[in-house]
Coordinates of C-alpha atoms in Angstrom, one line a residue:
X1 CA -5.6 -1.2 -1.2
X2 CA -2.2 -0.5 0.5
X3 CA 0.7 -2.7 -0.5
X4 CA 2.4 -4.9 2.1
X5 CA 5.6 -3.1 1.3
X6 CA 4.2 0.3 2.3
X7 CA 6.4 1.8 5.0
X8 CA 4.3 2.7 8.0
X9 CA 6.9 5.3 9.0
X10 CA 6.1 7.2 5.8
X11 CA 2.5 7.4 7.0
X12 CA 3.5 9.2 10.2
X13 CA 1.9 12.6 10.3
X14 CA 3.9 15.8 10.2
X15 CA 3.4 18.6 12.7
X16 CA 2.3 22.2 12.2
X17 CA 5.7 23.3 11.2
X18 CA 4.4 26.0 8.9
X19 CA 2.3 27.8 11.5
X20 CA 3.0 31.5 12.0
X21 CA 2.3 33.0 15.4
X22 CA 1.0 36.3 13.9
X23 CA -1.6 35.1 11.5
X24 CA -4.9 37.0 11.3
X25 CA -6.6 34.1 13.2
X26 CA -4.1 34.4 16.0
X27 CA -4.5 38.1 16.3
X28 CA -8.3 38.0 16.3
X29 CA -8.2 35.4 19.1
X30 CA -5.6 37.4 21.1
X31 CA -7.3 40.8 20.6
X32 CA -9.6 40.5 23.6
X33 CA -8.4 39.7 27.1
X34 CA -10.0 36.2 27.1
X35 CA -7.8 33.7 29.0
X36 CA -9.9 30.8 27.9
X37 CA -9.6 31.6 24.2
X38 CA -5.9 32.5 24.4
X39 CA -5.1 29.3 26.3
X40 CA -7.1 27.2 23.9
X41 CA -5.4 28.8 20.9
X42 CA -1.9 28.4 22.3
X43 CA -2.6 24.8 23.3
X44 CA -4.0 24.0 19.9
X45 CA -1.1 25.6 18.0
X46 CA 1.7 24.2 20.1
X47 CA 0.6 20.8 21.1
X48 CA 0.1 19.2 17.7
X49 CA 3.6 18.4 16.5
X50 CA 2.1 15.0 15.7
X51 CA -1.6 14.8 15.4
X52 CA -2.3 11.2 14.5
X53 CA -4.8 10.9 17.2
X54 CA -6.7 13.9 15.8
X55 CA -6.6 12.9 12.1
X56 CA -9.9 11.2 11.3
X57 CA -9.8 8.7 8.5
X58 CA -12.1 6.5 6.5
X59 CA -11.7 3.7 4.0
X60 CA -10.7 4.8 0.5
X61 CA -12.7 2.0 -1.1
X62 CA -15.5 1.1 1.4
X63 CA -17.5 -1.0 -0.9
X64 CA -14.8 -3.6 -1.7
X65 CA -13.1 -3.4 1.7
X66 CA -16.3 -3.8 3.7
X67 CA -17.3 -6.8 1.6
X68 CA -14.1 -8.7 2.4
X69 CA -14.2 -7.6 6.0
X70 CA -17.7 -8.9 6.3
X71 CA -16.5 -12.2 4.9
X72 CA -13.8 -12.4 7.5
X73 CA -16.2 -11.6 10.3
X74 CA -18.6 -14.4 9.2
X75 CA -15.7 -16.9 9.2
X76 CA -14.7 -15.6 12.6
X77 CA -18.1 -16.3 14.1
X78 CA -18.3 -19.7 12.2
X79 CA -15.0 -20.6 13.9
X80 CA -16.5 -19.9 17.3
X81 CA -19.7 -21.8 16.6
X82 CA -17.8 -24.8 15.2
X83 CA -15.9 -25.4 18.5
X84 CA -17.8 -27.9 20.7
X85 CA -15.7 -26.8 23.6
X86 CA -16.9 -23.3 23.1
X87 CA -20.6 -24.0 22.5
X88 CA -20.7 -26.2 25.7
X89 CA -19.7 -23.3 27.9
X90 CA -22.3 -21.5 29.9
X91 CA -24.2 -19.0 27.7
X92 CA -23.0 -16.1 29.8
X93 CA -19.4 -17.1 29.3
X94 CA -19.9 -17.5 25.6
X95 CA -21.3 -14.0 25.5
X96 CA -18.5 -12.5 27.5
X97 CA -15.8 -14.2 25.4
X98 CA -17.6 -13.0 22.2
X99 CA -17.7 -9.4 23.6
X100 CA -14.0 -9.3 24.5
X101 CA -12.4 -11.5 21.9
X102 CA -14.2 -10.8 18.6
X103 CA -11.9 -8.0 17.5
X104 CA -8.6 -9.9 18.2
X105 CA -10.1 -12.9 16.3
X106 CA -11.2 -10.6 13.5
X107 CA -7.7 -9.1 13.2
X108 CA -6.2 -12.7 13.1
X109 CA -8.6 -13.4 10.2
X110 CA -7.5 -10.2 8.4
X111 CA -3.9 -11.3 8.8
X112 CA -4.4 -14.9 7.7
X113 CA -6.2 -13.8 4.5
X114 CA -3.7 -10.9 4.0
X115 CA -6.5 -8.4 3.7
X116 CA -5.0 -5.0 2.6
X117 CA -6.8 -1.7 2.8
X118 CA -6.2 2.0 2.2
X119 CA -7.5 4.9 4.1
X120 CA -8.0 8.6 3.3
X121 CA -8.4 11.6 5.6
X122 CA -11.8 12.8 6.6
X123 CA -11.9 16.6 5.9
X124 CA -11.3 18.5 9.1
X125 CA -13.4 21.4 10.3
X126 CA -11.8 24.8 10.3
X127 CA -9.1 25.5 13.0
X128 CA -11.4 28.2 14.4
X129 CA -14.3 25.8 14.8
X130 CA -12.0 23.2 16.5
X131 CA -10.7 25.8 19.0
X132 CA -14.1 27.2 19.8
X133 CA -15.8 23.8 20.2
X134 CA -13.0 21.9 22.0
X135 CA -13.3 19.7 24.1
X136 CA -17.0 19.3 23.3
X137 CA -16.7 16.8 20.5
X138 CA -19.9 15.2 19.4
X139 CA -20.3 11.4 19.9
X140 CA -20.1 10.9 16.2
X141 CA -16.8 12.8 15.9
X142 CA -15.3 11.1 18.9
X143 CA -16.0 7.6 17.5
X144 CA -14.5 8.3 14.0
X145 CA -11.4 6.1 13.2
X146 CA -8.1 7.9 13.7
X147 CA -4.9 7.5 11.8
X148 CA -3.2 6.4 15.1
X149 CA -5.7 3.6 15.4
X150 CA -5.1 2.5 11.8
X151 CA -1.3 2.5 12.6
X152 CA -1.9 0.2 15.5
X153 CA -4.0 -2.2 13.4
X154 CA -1.4 -2.2 10.6
X155 CA 1.5 -2.8 13.0
X156 CA -0.3 -5.8 14.4
X157 CA -0.9 -7.2 10.8
X158 CA 2.7 -6.6 9.8
X159 CA 4.0 -8.5 12.9
X160 CA 1.8 -11.5 12.1
X161 CA 2.7 -11.3 8.4
X162 CA 6.4 -11.3 9.1
X163 CA 6.0 -14.8 10.7
X164 CA 4.3 -16.3 7.6
X165 CA 2.1 -18.5 9.8
X166 CA 0.5 -21.7 8.5
X167 CA -3.2 -22.3 8.7
X168 CA -2.8 -24.6 11.7
X169 CA -0.7 -22.0 13.5
X170 CA -3.5 -19.5 12.9
X171 CA -6.1 -21.9 14.1
X172 CA -4.4 -22.6 17.4
X173 CA -3.7 -18.9 17.9
X174 CA -7.4 -18.3 17.5
X175 CA -8.1 -20.9 20.1
X176 CA -5.6 -19.5 22.6
X177 CA -7.1 -16.0 21.9
X178 CA -10.7 -17.0 22.2
X179 CA -10.3 -19.0 25.5
X180 CA -9.1 -16.0 27.5
X181 CA -9.5 -16.7 31.3
X182 CA -8.6 -13.0 32.0
X183 CA -12.1 -11.9 30.9
X184 CA -14.0 -10.7 33.9
X185 CA -17.1 -12.4 35.3
X186 CA -16.5 -15.9 33.8
X187 CA -18.2 -18.7 35.7
X188 CA -16.1 -21.4 34.1
X189 CA -12.8 -19.6 34.4
X190 CA -10.7 -22.7 35.3
X191 CA -12.2 -24.7 32.3
X192 CA -11.5 -21.8 30.0
X193 CA -8.0 -21.5 31.3
X194 CA -7.4 -25.2 30.6
X195 CA -8.8 -24.8 27.1
X196 CA -6.4 -22.0 26.4
X197 CA -3.5 -24.1 27.7
X198 CA -4.6 -26.9 25.5
X199 CA -4.6 -24.6 22.4
X200 CA -1.1 -23.3 23.4
X201 CA 0.3 -26.8 23.7
X202 CA -1.2 -27.7 20.3
X203 CA 0.4 -24.6 18.8
X204 CA 3.8 -25.6 20.3
X205 CA 3.4 -29.0 18.8
X206 CA 2.7 -27.7 15.3
X207 CA 5.6 -25.2 15.5
X208 CA 7.9 -28.0 16.6
X209 CA 6.8 -30.1 13.7
X210 CA 7.0 -27.4 11.1
X211 CA 9.9 -25.4 12.4
X212 CA 12.0 -27.7 14.6
X213 CA 15.0 -25.5 14.6
X214 CA 13.2 -22.3 15.5
X215 CA 13.1 -22.3 19.3
X216 CA 11.8 -18.7 19.5
X217 CA 8.8 -19.1 17.1
X218 CA 6.2 -19.9 19.7
X219 CA 7.1 -16.9 21.7
X220 CA 7.1 -14.7 18.6
X221 CA 3.7 -16.0 17.5
X222 CA 2.2 -15.5 20.9
X223 CA 3.6 -12.0 21.1
X224 CA 2.3 -11.1 17.6
X225 CA -1.1 -12.4 18.5
X226 CA -1.2 -10.4 21.7
X227 CA -0.8 -7.2 19.6
X228 CA -4.3 -7.7 18.3
X229 CA -5.6 -6.7 21.7
X230 CA -4.2 -3.2 21.0
X231 CA -6.8 -2.7 18.3
X232 CA -9.9 -0.9 19.6
X233 CA -13.4 -2.3 19.1
X234 CA -14.6 1.2 18.0
X235 CA -11.9 1.4 15.3
X236 CA -12.9 -1.9 13.7
X237 CA -16.6 -1.2 14.0
X238 CA -16.5 2.3 12.6
X239 CA -13.9 1.6 9.9
X240 CA -15.1 -1.7 8.5
X241 CA -18.7 -2.2 9.4
X242 CA -20.4 1.2 10.1
X243 CA -20.7 1.9 6.3
X244 CA -22.7 -1.4 6.1
X245 CA -24.7 -1.7 9.3
X246 CA -25.2 2.0 10.0
X247 CA -26.5 2.6 13.5
X248 CA -27.1 -1.1 14.2
X249 CA -25.4 -2.2 17.5
X250 CA -22.4 -4.3 16.6
X251 CA -22.6 -6.5 19.7
X252 CA -26.3 -7.2 19.1
X253 CA -25.5 -8.2 15.5
X254 CA -22.6 -10.5 16.6
X255 CA -24.8 -12.1 19.3
X256 CA -27.5 -12.9 16.7
X257 CA -24.9 -14.3 14.4
X258 CA -23.5 -16.6 17.1
X259 CA -26.7 -17.7 18.9
X260 CA -29.5 -17.5 16.4
X261 CA -29.8 -20.8 14.4

């Protein structure tokens, strides 16, 4: 598990500063007059001063971390099911909100329970293989979590942790996040918008009660919650749930959890 005090900046990846232009590999690739290989090699060797997007990672302790992540996911779905205002929406709207909002809600759950995790690098294929096979990554390779994605998740968690939100503040942030009228295709958009506004007013009331002198807290809390939308669905699925569910479709699983009694 990584400590809360861990400095994200120290996790930033370093570039290929020790690459030498006249290595055996470079000379082999440059020996023939092949523009494609030369261009690929030069592009690879010169464009990776920071390769966070290319660094594939996985959980260091998947057994323990996936267990607590599954618990957070169950609580997230239970929260949705427990809201009469949500369950009374048209089924299509419920499904759309689930599809678009489950990851932000899950991240809010991680933050509230202060779930900490540690990742480790997935061994990279050889440089020669990467050059020869780019850009034809397999679907499995393309979906693997990256260090950059983990950085975005951690940045969102740190922003929420810095506010030291109360359980009621988290609850109303969840409501404002769930009832998102910007989701496309909603048939009850105006109702959903009014539900979001109601959750926001309730959040403002709680903040005024708990922090009457802090006039910027509502804005800070809303901004921190909005960062959860920067976390990709594929990152959360592949990092926290793929080791448990394998090839099971995550949305199908969530739909069953939400609608099957």
